[in-house]
PDB file of C-alpha atoms and ligand atoms in Angstrom:
ATOM      1  CA  MET A  23      -6.720 -20.335 -20.412  1.00  0.00           C
ATOM      2  CA  SER A  24      -7.856 -19.615 -23.999  1.00  0.00           C
ATOM      3  CA  ASP A  25      -5.914 -20.549 -27.661  1.00  0.00           C
ATOM      4  CA  GLU A  26      -6.472 -17.091 -27.942  1.00  0.00           C
ATOM      5  CA  GLU A  27      -4.573 -15.834 -24.955  1.00  0.00           C
ATOM      6  CA  ASP A  28      -1.911 -18.438 -25.391  1.00  0.00           C
ATOM      7  CA  ASP A  29      -1.156 -16.602 -28.494  1.00  0.00           C
ATOM      8  CA  ILE A  30      -0.159 -13.396 -27.384  1.00  0.00           C
ATOM      9  CA  ILE A  31       3.444 -12.609 -27.185  1.00  0.00           C
ATOM     10  CA  LEU A  32       3.629  -9.937 -24.259  1.00  0.00           C
ATOM     11  CA  SER A  33       6.944  -8.456 -25.794  1.00  0.00           C
ATOM     12  CA  GLU A  34       5.431  -7.769 -29.503  1.00  0.00           C
ATOM     13  CA  LEU A  35       2.540  -5.722 -27.593  1.00  0.00           C
ATOM     14  CA  SER A  36       2.518  -1.632 -28.060  1.00  0.00           C
ATOM     15  CA  ASP A  37       2.731   0.149 -24.719  1.00  0.00           C
ATOM     16  CA  ASP A  38      -1.021   0.680 -24.259  1.00  0.00           C
ATOM     17  CA  GLU A  39      -1.436  -2.881 -25.298  1.00  0.00           C
ATOM     18  CA  LEU A  40       0.599  -4.156 -23.084  1.00  0.00           C
ATOM     19  CA  VAL A  41      -0.968  -2.336 -19.934  1.00  0.00           C
ATOM     20  CA  LEU A  42      -4.768  -3.044 -20.986  1.00  0.00           C
ATOM     21  CA  GLN A  43      -3.513  -6.949 -21.162  1.00  0.00           C
ATOM     22  CA  MET A  44      -1.536  -6.594 -17.589  1.00  0.00           C
ATOM     23  CA  HIS A  45      -5.021  -5.392 -16.108  1.00  0.00           C
ATOM     24  CA  ASP A  46      -6.424  -8.652 -17.690  1.00  0.00           C
ATOM     25  CA  ASP A  47      -3.910 -10.631 -16.411  1.00  0.00           C
ATOM     26  CA  LEU A  48      -3.893  -9.487 -13.147  1.00  0.00           C
ATOM     27  CA  TYR A  49      -7.819  -9.745 -13.107  1.00  0.00           C
ATOM     28  CA  ASP A  50      -6.910 -13.066 -14.046  1.00  0.00           C
ATOM     29  CA  GLY A  51      -4.180 -13.608 -11.746  1.00  0.00           C
ATOM     30  CA  MET A  52      -1.417 -14.455 -13.647  1.00  0.00           C
ATOM     31  CA  LYS A  53       1.500 -13.817 -11.835  1.00  0.00           C
ATOM     32  CA  GLU A  54       4.459 -15.205 -14.481  1.00  0.00           C
ATOM     33  CA  GLU A  55       2.952 -13.057 -17.276  1.00  0.00           C
ATOM     34  CA  ILE A  56       2.325  -9.831 -15.088  1.00  0.00           C
ATOM     35  CA  GLU A  57       6.402 -10.284 -14.023  1.00  0.00           C
ATOM     36  CA  GLU A  58       7.359 -10.640 -17.767  1.00  0.00           C
ATOM     37  CA  SER A  59       5.175  -7.502 -18.325  1.00  0.00           C
ATOM     38  CA  VAL A  60       6.675  -5.375 -15.729  1.00  0.00           C
ATOM     39  CA  ASN A  61      10.054  -6.466 -16.815  1.00  0.00           C
ATOM     40  CA  ILE A  62       9.306  -5.439 -20.795  1.00  0.00           C
ATOM     41  CA  LEU A  63       7.578  -2.083 -19.485  1.00  0.00           C
ATOM     42  CA  LEU A  64      11.041  -1.422 -17.389  1.00  0.00           C
ATOM     43  CA  ASP A  65      13.345  -2.310 -20.662  1.00  0.00           C
ATOM     44  CA  ARG A  66      11.192  -0.030 -22.469  1.00  0.00           C
ATOM     45  CA  GLY A  67      12.318   2.708 -20.180  1.00  0.00           C
ATOM     46  CA  TRP A  68       9.470   3.217 -18.184  1.00  0.00           C
ATOM     47  CA  MET A  69       9.709   4.859 -14.713  1.00  0.00           C
ATOM     48  CA  PRO A  70       9.013   2.312 -12.179  1.00  0.00           C
ATOM     49  CA  TYR A  71       6.422   4.547 -10.604  1.00  0.00           C
ATOM     50  CA  ASP A  72       4.216   4.468 -13.662  1.00  0.00           C
ATOM     51  CA  VAL A  73       4.412   0.635 -14.142  1.00  0.00           C
ATOM     52  CA  LEU A  74       3.316   0.578 -10.484  1.00  0.00           C
ATOM     53  CA  THR A  75       0.246   3.323 -10.637  1.00  0.00           C
ATOM     54  CA  LYS A  76      -0.715   2.826 -14.466  1.00  0.00           C
ATOM     55  CA  ALA A  77      -0.209  -1.277 -14.551  1.00  0.00           C
ATOM     56  CA  LEU A  78      -0.718  -2.855 -11.251  1.00  0.00           C
ATOM     57  CA  VAL A  79      -2.788  -0.432  -9.058  1.00  0.00           C
ATOM     58  CA  GLU A  80      -5.171   0.520 -11.764  1.00  0.00           C
ATOM     59  CA  GLY A  81      -5.676  -3.263 -12.508  1.00  0.00           C
ATOM     60  CA  MET A  82      -6.435  -3.811  -8.978  1.00  0.00           C
ATOM     61  CA  ARG A  83      -8.600  -1.268  -9.032  1.00  0.00           C
ATOM     62  CA  ILE A  84     -10.730  -2.799 -11.557  1.00  0.00           C
ATOM     63  CA  VAL A  85     -10.609  -6.480  -9.660  1.00  0.00           C
ATOM     64  CA  GLY A  86     -11.943  -4.265  -6.568  1.00  0.00           C
ATOM     65  CA  ILE A  87     -14.935  -3.403  -8.653  1.00  0.00           C
ATOM     66  CA  ASP A  88     -15.924  -6.547  -9.905  1.00  0.00           C
ATOM     67  CA  PHE A  89     -14.955  -8.057  -6.004  1.00  0.00           C
ATOM     68  CA  ARG A  90     -17.560  -5.334  -4.693  1.00  0.00           C
ATOM     69  CA  ASP A  91     -20.131  -6.580  -7.285  1.00  0.00           C
ATOM     70  CA  GLY A  92     -19.784 -10.049  -6.646  1.00  0.00           C
ATOM     71  CA  ILE A  93     -18.431 -10.889 -10.347  1.00  0.00           C
ATOM     72  CA  LEU A  94     -15.137 -11.934  -8.320  1.00  0.00           C
ATOM     73  CA  PHE A  95     -14.952 -13.963  -5.186  1.00  0.00           C
ATOM     74  CA  VAL A  96     -12.116 -14.540  -2.505  1.00  0.00           C
ATOM     75  CA  PRO A  97     -10.190 -17.182  -4.109  1.00  0.00           C
ATOM     76  CA  GLU A  98     -10.128 -15.155  -8.125  1.00  0.00           C
ATOM     77  CA  VAL A  99      -9.279 -12.157  -5.614  1.00  0.00           C
ATOM     78  CA  LEU A 100      -6.490 -14.250  -3.565  1.00  0.00           C
ATOM     79  CA  LEU A 101      -4.625 -14.848  -7.164  1.00  0.00           C
ATOM     80  CA  ALA A 102      -4.860 -11.067  -8.257  1.00  0.00           C
ATOM     81  CA  ALA A 103      -3.231 -10.353  -4.884  1.00  0.00           C
ATOM     82  CA  ASN A 104      -0.488 -12.832  -5.788  1.00  0.00           C
ATOM     83  CA  ALA A 105      -0.185 -11.402  -9.109  1.00  0.00           C
ATOM     84  CA  MET A 106       0.421  -7.807  -7.913  1.00  0.00           C
ATOM     85  CA  LYS A 107       3.005  -8.767  -5.220  1.00  0.00           C
ATOM     86  CA  GLY A 108       4.896 -10.393  -7.779  1.00  0.00           C
ATOM     87  CA  GLY A 109       4.973  -7.283  -9.975  1.00  0.00           C
ATOM     88  CA  MET A 110       5.902  -5.205  -6.506  1.00  0.00           C
ATOM     89  CA  PHE A 111       8.626  -7.550  -5.836  1.00  0.00           C
ATOM     90  CA  ILE A 112      10.419  -6.715  -9.005  1.00  0.00           C
ATOM     91  CA  LEU A 113       9.460  -2.854  -8.651  1.00  0.00           C
ATOM     92  CA  LYS A 114      10.410  -2.780  -4.896  1.00  0.00           C
ATOM     93  CA  PRO A 115      14.437  -2.426  -5.142  1.00  0.00           C
ATOM     94  CA  LEU A 116      13.981   0.156  -8.171  1.00  0.00           C
ATOM     95  CA  LEU A 117      11.478   1.984  -6.219  1.00  0.00           C
ATOM     96  CA  ALA A 118      13.754   2.211  -2.888  1.00  0.00           C
ATOM     97  CA  GLU A 119      16.933   2.894  -5.177  1.00  0.00           C
ATOM     98  CA  THR A 120      17.340   6.723  -4.927  1.00  0.00           C
ATOM     99  CA  GLY A 121      20.131   6.992  -2.489  1.00  0.00           C
ATOM    100  CA  ALA A 122      17.819   9.566  -0.604  1.00  0.00           C
ATOM    101  CA  PRO A 123      19.563  10.288   3.038  1.00  0.00           C
ATOM    102  CA  ARG A 124      17.606   8.860   5.815  1.00  0.00           C
ATOM    103  CA  LEU A 125      14.537  11.321   6.677  1.00  0.00           C
ATOM    104  CA  GLY A 126      12.994   9.506   9.479  1.00  0.00           C
ATOM    105  CA  ASN A 127      11.841   6.417  11.106  1.00  0.00           C
ATOM    106  CA  MET A 128       8.285   5.034  10.579  1.00  0.00           C
ATOM    107  CA  LEU A 129       6.487   1.993  11.744  1.00  0.00           C
ATOM    108  CA  ILE A 130       3.669   0.695   9.714  1.00  0.00           C
ATOM    109  CA  GLY A 131       1.052  -2.162   9.890  1.00  0.00           C
ATOM    110  CA  THR A 132      -2.699  -3.319   9.302  1.00  0.00           C
ATOM    111  CA  VAL A 133      -4.887  -3.094  11.979  1.00  0.00           C
ATOM    112  CA  LYS A 134      -6.597  -5.818  14.160  1.00  0.00           C
ATOM    113  CA  GLY A 135      -9.054  -8.054  12.005  1.00  0.00           C
ATOM    114  CA  ASP A 136      -7.685  -6.980   8.974  1.00  0.00           C
ATOM    115  CA  ILE A 137      -5.576  -9.211   6.436  1.00  0.00           C
ATOM    116  CA  HIS A 138      -5.286  -6.619   3.426  1.00  0.00           C
ATOM    117  CA  ASP A 139      -1.541  -5.311   3.018  1.00  0.00           C
ATOM    118  CA  ILE A 140      -1.259  -4.641  -0.773  1.00  0.00           C
ATOM    119  CA  GLY A 141      -1.643  -0.892  -0.276  1.00  0.00           C
ATOM    120  CA  LYS A 142       0.283  -0.633   3.175  1.00  0.00           C
ATOM    121  CA  ASN A 143       2.860  -2.831   1.446  1.00  0.00           C
ATOM    122  CA  LEU A 144       2.853  -0.304  -1.367  1.00  0.00           C
ATOM    123  CA  VAL A 145       3.082   2.463   1.272  1.00  0.00           C
ATOM    124  CA  THR A 146       6.272   0.880   2.599  1.00  0.00           C
ATOM    125  CA  MET A 147       8.231   0.967  -0.549  1.00  0.00           C
ATOM    126  CA  MET A 148       7.414   4.189  -1.704  1.00  0.00           C
ATOM    127  CA  MET A 149       8.517   5.447   1.700  1.00  0.00           C
ATOM    128  CA  GLU A 150      11.359   3.591   1.810  1.00  0.00           C
ATOM    129  CA  GLY A 151      12.188   4.823  -1.718  1.00  0.00           C
ATOM    130  CA  ALA A 152      11.835   8.415  -0.385  1.00  0.00           C
ATOM    131  CA  GLY A 153      14.472   7.473   1.883  1.00  0.00           C
ATOM    132  CA  PHE A 154      12.915   6.406   5.380  1.00  0.00           C
ATOM    133  CA  GLU A 155      13.524   3.749   7.395  1.00  0.00           C
ATOM    134  CA  VAL A 156      10.514   1.691   7.589  1.00  0.00           C
ATOM    135  CA  LYS A 157       9.538  -0.995  10.128  1.00  0.00           C
ATOM    136  CA  ASP A 158       6.401  -3.084   8.554  1.00  0.00           C
ATOM    137  CA  LEU A 159       4.150  -4.997  11.330  1.00  0.00           C
ATOM    138  CA  GLY A 160       2.521  -6.995   8.768  1.00  0.00           C
ATOM    139  CA  ILE A 161      -1.361  -7.379   9.459  1.00  0.00           C
ATOM    140  CA  ASN A 162      -3.697  -8.149  12.010  1.00  0.00           C
ATOM    141  CA  ASN A 163      -2.029  -5.989  14.695  1.00  0.00           C
ATOM    142  CA  PRO A 164      -3.762  -5.585  18.022  1.00  0.00           C
ATOM    143  CA  VAL A 165      -2.778  -2.666  19.569  1.00  0.00           C
ATOM    144  CA  GLU A 166      -0.051  -4.297  21.869  1.00  0.00           C
ATOM    145  CA  ASN A 167       1.872  -4.748  18.786  1.00  0.00           C
ATOM    146  CA  TYR A 168       2.094  -0.982  17.959  1.00  0.00           C
ATOM    147  CA  LEU A 169       2.999  -0.158  21.243  1.00  0.00           C
ATOM    148  CA  ASP A 170       5.314  -2.601  21.649  1.00  0.00           C
ATOM    149  CA  GLU A 171       7.403  -1.936  18.939  1.00  0.00           C
ATOM    150  CA  LEU A 172       7.183   2.097  19.545  1.00  0.00           C
ATOM    151  CA  ASP A 173       8.734   1.561  22.982  1.00  0.00           C
ATOM    152  CA  SER A 174      11.443  -0.669  22.011  1.00  0.00           C
ATOM    153  CA  ASN A 175      12.858   1.592  19.108  1.00  0.00           C
ATOM    154  CA  GLU A 176      12.861   5.162  17.646  1.00  0.00           C
ATOM    155  CA  TYR A 177      10.224   5.841  15.813  1.00  0.00           C
ATOM    156  CA  ASP A 178       8.903   9.235  14.449  1.00  0.00           C
ATOM    157  CA  ILE A 179       6.205   8.152  12.562  1.00  0.00           C
ATOM    158  CA  LEU A 180       3.296   5.659  13.125  1.00  0.00           C
ATOM    159  CA  GLY A 181       1.353   4.389  10.019  1.00  0.00           C
ATOM    160  CA  MET A 182      -1.748   2.202   9.957  1.00  0.00           C
ATOM    161  CA  SER A 183      -3.875   0.751   7.664  1.00  0.00           C
ATOM    162  CA  ALA A 184      -7.067  -0.408   7.379  1.00  0.00           C
ATOM    163  CA  LEU A 185      -9.287  -1.463   4.128  1.00  0.00           C
ATOM    164  CA  LEU A 186     -12.811  -2.650   6.103  1.00  0.00           C
ATOM    165  CA  THR A 187     -15.156  -0.514   7.360  1.00  0.00           C
ATOM    166  CA  THR A 188     -15.320  -2.760  10.244  1.00  0.00           C
ATOM    167  CA  THR A 189     -11.744  -2.580  11.148  1.00  0.00           C
ATOM    168  CA  MET A 190     -10.827   0.920  10.961  1.00  0.00           C
ATOM    169  CA  PRO A 191     -12.366   1.945  13.872  1.00  0.00           C
ATOM    170  CA  TYR A 192      -9.729   0.285  15.407  1.00  0.00           C
ATOM    171  CA  MET A 193      -7.174   3.205  14.698  1.00  0.00           C
ATOM    172  CA  LYS A 194      -9.035   4.589  17.120  1.00  0.00           C
ATOM    173  CA  VAL A 195      -8.332   2.062  19.837  1.00  0.00           C
ATOM    174  CA  VAL A 196      -4.633   2.451  18.886  1.00  0.00           C
ATOM    175  CA  ILE A 197      -4.550   6.156  19.066  1.00  0.00           C
ATOM    176  CA  ASP A 198      -6.715   6.636  22.347  1.00  0.00           C
ATOM    177  CA  THR A 199      -4.078   4.310  23.965  1.00  0.00           C
ATOM    178  CA  MET A 200      -1.541   6.115  23.024  1.00  0.00           C
ATOM    179  CA  VAL A 201      -3.185   9.292  24.503  1.00  0.00           C
ATOM    180  CA  GLU A 202      -3.660   7.182  27.734  1.00  0.00           C
ATOM    181  CA  LYS A 203      -0.242   6.419  27.988  1.00  0.00           C
ATOM    182  CA  GLY A 204       1.108   9.990  27.473  1.00  0.00           C
ATOM    183  CA  MET A 205       2.549   9.104  24.406  1.00  0.00           C
ATOM    184  CA  ARG A 206       0.430   9.862  21.386  1.00  0.00           C
ATOM    185  CA  ASP A 207       2.449  13.359  21.147  1.00  0.00           C
ATOM    186  CA  ASP A 208       5.554  11.625  20.262  1.00  0.00           C
ATOM    187  CA  TYR A 209       4.749  10.568  17.112  1.00  0.00           C
ATOM    188  CA  VAL A 210       2.829  11.641  14.114  1.00  0.00           C
ATOM    189  CA  VAL A 211       0.292   9.431  13.455  1.00  0.00           C
ATOM    190  CA  LEU A 212      -0.526   8.972   9.941  1.00  0.00           C
ATOM    191  CA  VAL A 213      -3.459   6.632   8.579  1.00  0.00           C
ATOM    192  CA  GLY A 214      -4.832   5.394   5.059  1.00  0.00           C
ATOM    193  CA  GLY A 215      -7.268   2.509   3.354  1.00  0.00           C
ATOM    194  CA  ALA A 216      -9.604   2.636   0.954  1.00  0.00           C
ATOM    195  CA  PRO A 217     -12.928   3.048   3.113  1.00  0.00           C
ATOM    196  CA  LEU A 218     -11.141   6.195   5.130  1.00  0.00           C
ATOM    197  CA  ASN A 219     -11.629  10.018   4.648  1.00  0.00           C
ATOM    198  CA  GLU A 220      -9.979  12.841   5.978  1.00  0.00           C
ATOM    199  CA  GLU A 221     -12.938  13.515   7.956  1.00  0.00           C
ATOM    200  CA  PHE A 222     -12.450  10.299   9.798  1.00  0.00           C
ATOM    201  CA  GLY A 223      -8.679  10.810  10.452  1.00  0.00           C
ATOM    202  CA  LYS A 224      -9.284  13.858  12.358  1.00  0.00           C
ATOM    203  CA  ALA A 225     -12.102  12.144  14.285  1.00  0.00           C
ATOM    204  CA  ILE A 226     -10.196   9.558  15.302  1.00  0.00           C
ATOM    205  CA  GLY A 227      -7.628  11.868  16.479  1.00  0.00           C
ATOM    206  CA  ALA A 228      -4.630  11.103  13.593  1.00  0.00           C
ATOM    207  CA  ASP A 229      -2.236  13.616  12.276  1.00  0.00           C
ATOM    208  CA  ALA A 230      -3.156  13.076   8.767  1.00  0.00           C
ATOM    209  CA  TYR A 231      -5.146  10.920   6.416  1.00  0.00           C
ATOM    210  CA  CYS A 232      -3.173   9.734   3.470  1.00  0.00           C
ATOM    211  CA  ARG A 233      -5.114   9.221   0.308  1.00  0.00           C
ATOM    212  CA  ASP A 234      -2.742   7.030  -1.489  1.00  0.00           C
ATOM    213  CA  ALA A 235       1.167   5.957  -1.141  1.00  0.00           C
ATOM    214  CA  ALA A 236       2.608   9.530  -2.912  1.00  0.00           C
ATOM    215  CA  VAL A 237       0.367  11.107  -0.488  1.00  0.00           C
ATOM    216  CA  ALA A 238       1.631   9.458   2.500  1.00  0.00           C
ATOM    217  CA  VAL A 239       5.203  10.166   1.215  1.00  0.00           C
ATOM    218  CA  GLU A 240       4.798  13.979   1.071  1.00  0.00           C
ATOM    219  CA  THR A 241       2.761  14.201   4.130  1.00  0.00           C
ATOM    220  CA  ALA A 242       5.406  12.538   6.230  1.00  0.00           C
ATOM    221  CA  LYS A 243       7.924  14.408   4.584  1.00  0.00           C
ATOM    222  CA  GLU A 244       6.255  17.396   5.847  1.00  0.00           C
ATOM    223  CA  TYR A 245       5.549  16.847   9.402  1.00  0.00           C
ATOM    224  CA  MET A 246       9.581  15.723   9.412  1.00  0.00           C
ATOM    225  CA  ALA A 247      10.709  19.019   8.299  1.00  0.00           C
ATOM    226  CA  LYS A 248       8.476  20.694  10.768  1.00  0.00           C
ATOM    227  CA  LYS A 249       9.882  18.686  13.294  1.00  0.00           C
ATOM    228  CA  HIS A 250      13.383  19.737  12.164  1.00  0.00           C
ATOM    229  CA  ASN A 251      12.541  23.394  11.728  1.00  0.00           C
ATOM    230  CA  GLN A 252      11.136  23.133  15.432  1.00  0.00           C
ATOM    231  CA  MET A 253      14.545  21.354  16.839  1.00  0.00           C
ATOM    232  CA  SER A 254      16.563  24.068  15.356  1.00  0.00           C
ATOM    233  CA  ALA A 255      14.594  26.818  16.041  1.00  0.00           C
TER     234      ALA A 255
HETATM  235 CO1  B1M B 394     -11.047  -7.540   0.595  1.00  0.00          CO
HETATM  236  N1  B1M B 394     -12.450  -6.112   1.022  1.00  0.00           N
HETATM  237  N2  B1M B 394     -12.005  -8.736   1.574  1.00  0.00           N
HETATM  238  N3  B1M B 394      -9.565  -9.093   0.066  1.00  0.00           N
HETATM  239  N4  B1M B 394     -10.647  -6.221  -0.650  1.00  0.00           N
HETATM  240  C1  B1M B 394     -12.364  -4.873  -0.120  1.00  0.00           C
HETATM  241  C2  B1M B 394     -11.533  -4.049   0.841  1.00  0.00           C
HETATM  242  C3  B1M B 394     -13.480  -4.029  -0.542  1.00  0.00           C
HETATM  243  C4  B1M B 394     -13.777  -2.856  -0.478  1.00  0.00           C
HETATM  244  C5  B1M B 394     -13.673  -5.215  -1.653  1.00  0.00           C
HETATM  245  C6  B1M B 394     -15.268  -4.650  -2.174  1.00  0.00           C
HETATM  246  O1  B1M B 394     -16.718  -5.433  -1.800  1.00  0.00           O
HETATM  247  N5  B1M B 394     -15.331  -3.896  -3.308  1.00  0.00           N
HETATM  248  C7  B1M B 394     -14.542  -5.184   0.976  1.00  0.00           C
HETATM  249  C8  B1M B 394     -14.403  -4.137   2.009  1.00  0.00           C
HETATM  250  C9  B1M B 394     -16.018  -3.705   2.186  1.00  0.00           C
HETATM  251  C10 B1M B 394     -16.158  -2.789   3.214  1.00  0.00           C
HETATM  252  O2  B1M B 394     -15.948  -2.596   4.334  1.00  0.00           O
HETATM  253  N6  B1M B 394     -17.102  -1.573   3.083  1.00  0.00           N
HETATM  254  C11 B1M B 394     -13.688  -5.880   0.771  1.00  0.00           C
HETATM  255  C12 B1M B 394     -14.081  -7.347   1.367  1.00  0.00           C
HETATM  256  C13 B1M B 394     -15.681  -7.348   1.912  1.00  0.00           C
HETATM  257  C14 B1M B 394     -13.357  -8.384   1.955  1.00  0.00           C
HETATM  258  C15 B1M B 394     -13.724  -9.860   3.041  1.00  0.00           C
HETATM  259  C16 B1M B 394     -14.785  -9.476   3.919  1.00  0.00           C
HETATM  260  C17 B1M B 394     -14.298 -10.800   2.047  1.00  0.00           C
HETATM  261  C18 B1M B 394     -14.789 -11.694   2.522  1.00  0.00           C
HETATM  262  O3  B1M B 394     -14.111 -12.890   3.192  1.00  0.00           O
HETATM  263  N7  B1M B 394     -15.641 -11.910   2.448  1.00  0.00           N
HETATM  264  C19 B1M B 394     -12.576 -10.276   3.217  1.00  0.00           C
HETATM  265  C20 B1M B 394     -12.001  -9.785   4.720  1.00  0.00           C
HETATM  266  C21 B1M B 394     -10.941 -10.210   5.218  1.00  0.00           C
HETATM  267  C22 B1M B 394     -10.096  -9.623   6.210  1.00  0.00           C
HETATM  268  O4  B1M B 394      -9.701  -8.626   6.141  1.00  0.00           O
HETATM  269  N8  B1M B 394     -10.392  -9.795   7.436  1.00  0.00           N
HETATM  270  C23 B1M B 394     -11.282  -9.721   2.243  1.00  0.00           C
HETATM  271  C24 B1M B 394     -10.293 -10.419   1.722  1.00  0.00           C
HETATM  272  C25 B1M B 394      -9.750  -9.828   0.934  1.00  0.00           C
HETATM  273  C26 B1M B 394      -8.525 -11.097   0.033  1.00  0.00           C
HETATM  274  C27 B1M B 394      -7.766 -11.724   1.164  1.00  0.00           C
HETATM  275  C28 B1M B 394      -9.200 -11.665  -1.046  1.00  0.00           C
HETATM  276  C29 B1M B 394      -7.645  -9.937  -0.597  1.00  0.00           C
HETATM  277  C30 B1M B 394      -6.232  -9.145   0.181  1.00  0.00           C
HETATM  278  C31 B1M B 394      -5.377  -9.818  -0.465  1.00  0.00           C
HETATM  279  C32 B1M B 394      -4.023  -8.683   0.449  1.00  0.00           C
HETATM  280  O5  B1M B 394      -3.930  -7.906   0.411  1.00  0.00           O
HETATM  281  N9  B1M B 394      -2.787  -9.540   0.559  1.00  0.00           N
HETATM  282  C33 B1M B 394      -9.171  -8.791  -1.210  1.00  0.00           C
HETATM  283  C34 B1M B 394      -8.684  -7.744  -1.709  1.00  0.00           C
HETATM  284  C35 B1M B 394      -7.180  -7.279  -2.662  1.00  0.00           C
HETATM  285  C36 B1M B 394      -9.503  -6.795  -1.755  1.00  0.00           C
HETATM  286  C37 B1M B 394      -9.398  -5.552  -3.067  1.00  0.00           C
HETATM  287  C38 B1M B 394      -9.981  -5.657  -4.589  1.00  0.00           C
HETATM  288  C39 B1M B 394      -8.236  -4.656  -3.213  1.00  0.00           C
HETATM  289  C40 B1M B 394      -7.459  -3.946  -1.804  1.00  0.00           C
HETATM  290  C41 B1M B 394      -5.975  -3.499  -2.586  1.00  0.00           C
HETATM  291  O6  B1M B 394      -5.145  -4.063  -2.631  1.00  0.00           O
HETATM  292  N10 B1M B 394      -6.171  -2.672  -3.187  1.00  0.00           N
HETATM  293  C42 B1M B 394     -10.643  -4.171  -2.336  1.00  0.00           C
HETATM  294  C43 B1M B 394     -11.282  -3.455  -3.227  1.00  0.00           C
HETATM  295  C44 B1M B 394     -10.810  -1.875  -2.811  1.00  0.00           C
HETATM  296  O7  B1M B 394     -10.366  -1.662  -2.084  1.00  0.00           O
HETATM  297  N11 B1M B 394     -10.678  -1.474  -4.292  1.00  0.00           N
HETATM  298  C45 B1M B 394     -11.131  -5.172  -0.980  1.00  0.00           C
HETATM  299  C46 B1M B 394      -4.909  -2.019  -4.097  1.00  0.00           C
HETATM  300  C47 B1M B 394      -4.152  -0.898  -3.227  1.00  0.00           C
HETATM  301  C48 B1M B 394      -3.145  -0.341  -3.953  1.00  0.00           C
HETATM  302  O8  B1M B 394      -5.216  -0.039  -2.803  1.00  0.00           O
HETATM  303  O9  B1M B 394      -5.522  -0.950  -0.515  1.00  0.00           O
HETATM  304  O10 B1M B 394      -6.614   0.900  -1.051  1.00  0.00           O
HETATM  305  P1  B1M B 394      -5.521   0.238  -1.262  1.00  0.00           P
HETATM  306  O11 B1M B 394      -4.171   1.186  -0.664  1.00  0.00           O
HETATM  307  C49 B1M B 394      -3.814   2.307  -1.309  1.00  0.00           C
HETATM  308  C50 B1M B 394      -4.393   3.436   0.060  1.00  0.00           C
HETATM  309  O12 B1M B 394      -5.894   3.330   0.262  1.00  0.00           O
HETATM  310  C51 B1M B 394      -3.371   4.000   0.599  1.00  0.00           C
HETATM  311  O13 B1M B 394      -2.477   3.849  -0.114  1.00  0.00           O
HETATM  312  C52 B1M B 394      -2.556   2.972  -0.726  1.00  0.00           C
HETATM  313  C53 B1M B 394      -1.529   2.963  -2.162  1.00  0.00           C
HETATM  314  O14 B1M B 394      -2.005   4.047  -3.058  1.00  0.00           O
HETATM  315  N12 B1M B 394      -3.051   3.613   1.741  1.00  0.00           N
HETATM  316  C54 B1M B 394      -2.649   3.959   3.140  1.00  0.00           C
HETATM  317  C55 B1M B 394      -3.301   1.923   2.253  1.00  0.00           C
HETATM  318  N13 B1M B 394      -3.108   1.866   3.805  1.00  0.00           N
HETATM  319  C56 B1M B 394      -1.948   2.805   3.974  1.00  0.00           C
HETATM  320  C57 B1M B 394      -1.667   3.380   5.272  1.00  0.00           C
HETATM  321  C58 B1M B 394      -1.274   4.456   5.055  1.00  0.00           C
HETATM  322  C59 B1M B 394      -1.095   5.617   4.305  1.00  0.00           C
HETATM  323  C60 B1M B 394      -1.973   5.239   3.061  1.00  0.00           C
HETATM  324  O15 B1M B 394      -0.491   5.115   6.322  1.00  0.00           O
HETATM  325  C61 B1M B 394       0.265   5.879   6.541  1.00  0.00           C
END
């Protein structure tokens, strides 16, 4: 850390300066500073969702660009991810604190071969905040993990995440296996992750592709409303 950085007193920065500083701190993997800044913004009356999207997600987007361009490497990005998780940990209970009635049950996991979990964790947080009960299977899930859990508990929605072009086709393996076992139509299948798009979602037989966590919540709500309408018809 440079002397200049040592001198920065986060609480003395304006909101805009602090958000920019958070992008830098995330980039540098400075977890404690990120946690302190998240708390400062919350104390200043920021909505948890704004802290999440404007400071943390935007910071990680910048990290992603330099990772792609070979400026940052895996160890640095791991530190950035760790700092991001520190911030998300503070926001999680606040995003989940809506007191909303239970809207439905979701199972979510990152697919086999893929260890990216920040986006999935964000979807989980936002879904819980919106009133869904979510079971998170974590990362690197073979098809059996999804099916065993779907068999052993009641779920309305299956969510899958993939961040790599090499792992996204595995979502089709899961959906095809569900079709083979005659259980595909029992669930709404939502997929997401940076390399996916709507066309891909359709091609693999998912119900919907969700661009981000907010879209995942809205889409899940729409499907649950349809389901309740069908049941009461
Ligand atoms: Co990885 N990585 N990474 N990485 N990594 C990407 C994905 C990459 C695009 C970077 C790049 O080159 N620009 C690139 C993939 C290229 C490709 O496939 N075409 C890449 C690569 C190549 C790799 C490795 C192969 C690098 C290597 O080892 N040489 C390796 C693979 C490991 C593996 O999985 N087997 C690897 C490793 C890692 C780290 C471990 C260092 C770390 C992950 C840490 C962690 O997750 N705990 C990491 C990170 C952090 C990234 C980037 C920089 C950031 C991902 C992230 O967290 N974004 C990423 C670059 C990028 O995506 N721009 C990159 C923030 C997050 C909030 O967004 O995950 O998109 P995202 O989630 C969004 C939406 O996509 C959506 O909602 C979320 C919230 O709004 N969403 C869903 C996601 N899942 C959903 C599920 C749903 C609904 C919506 O279900 C219903």
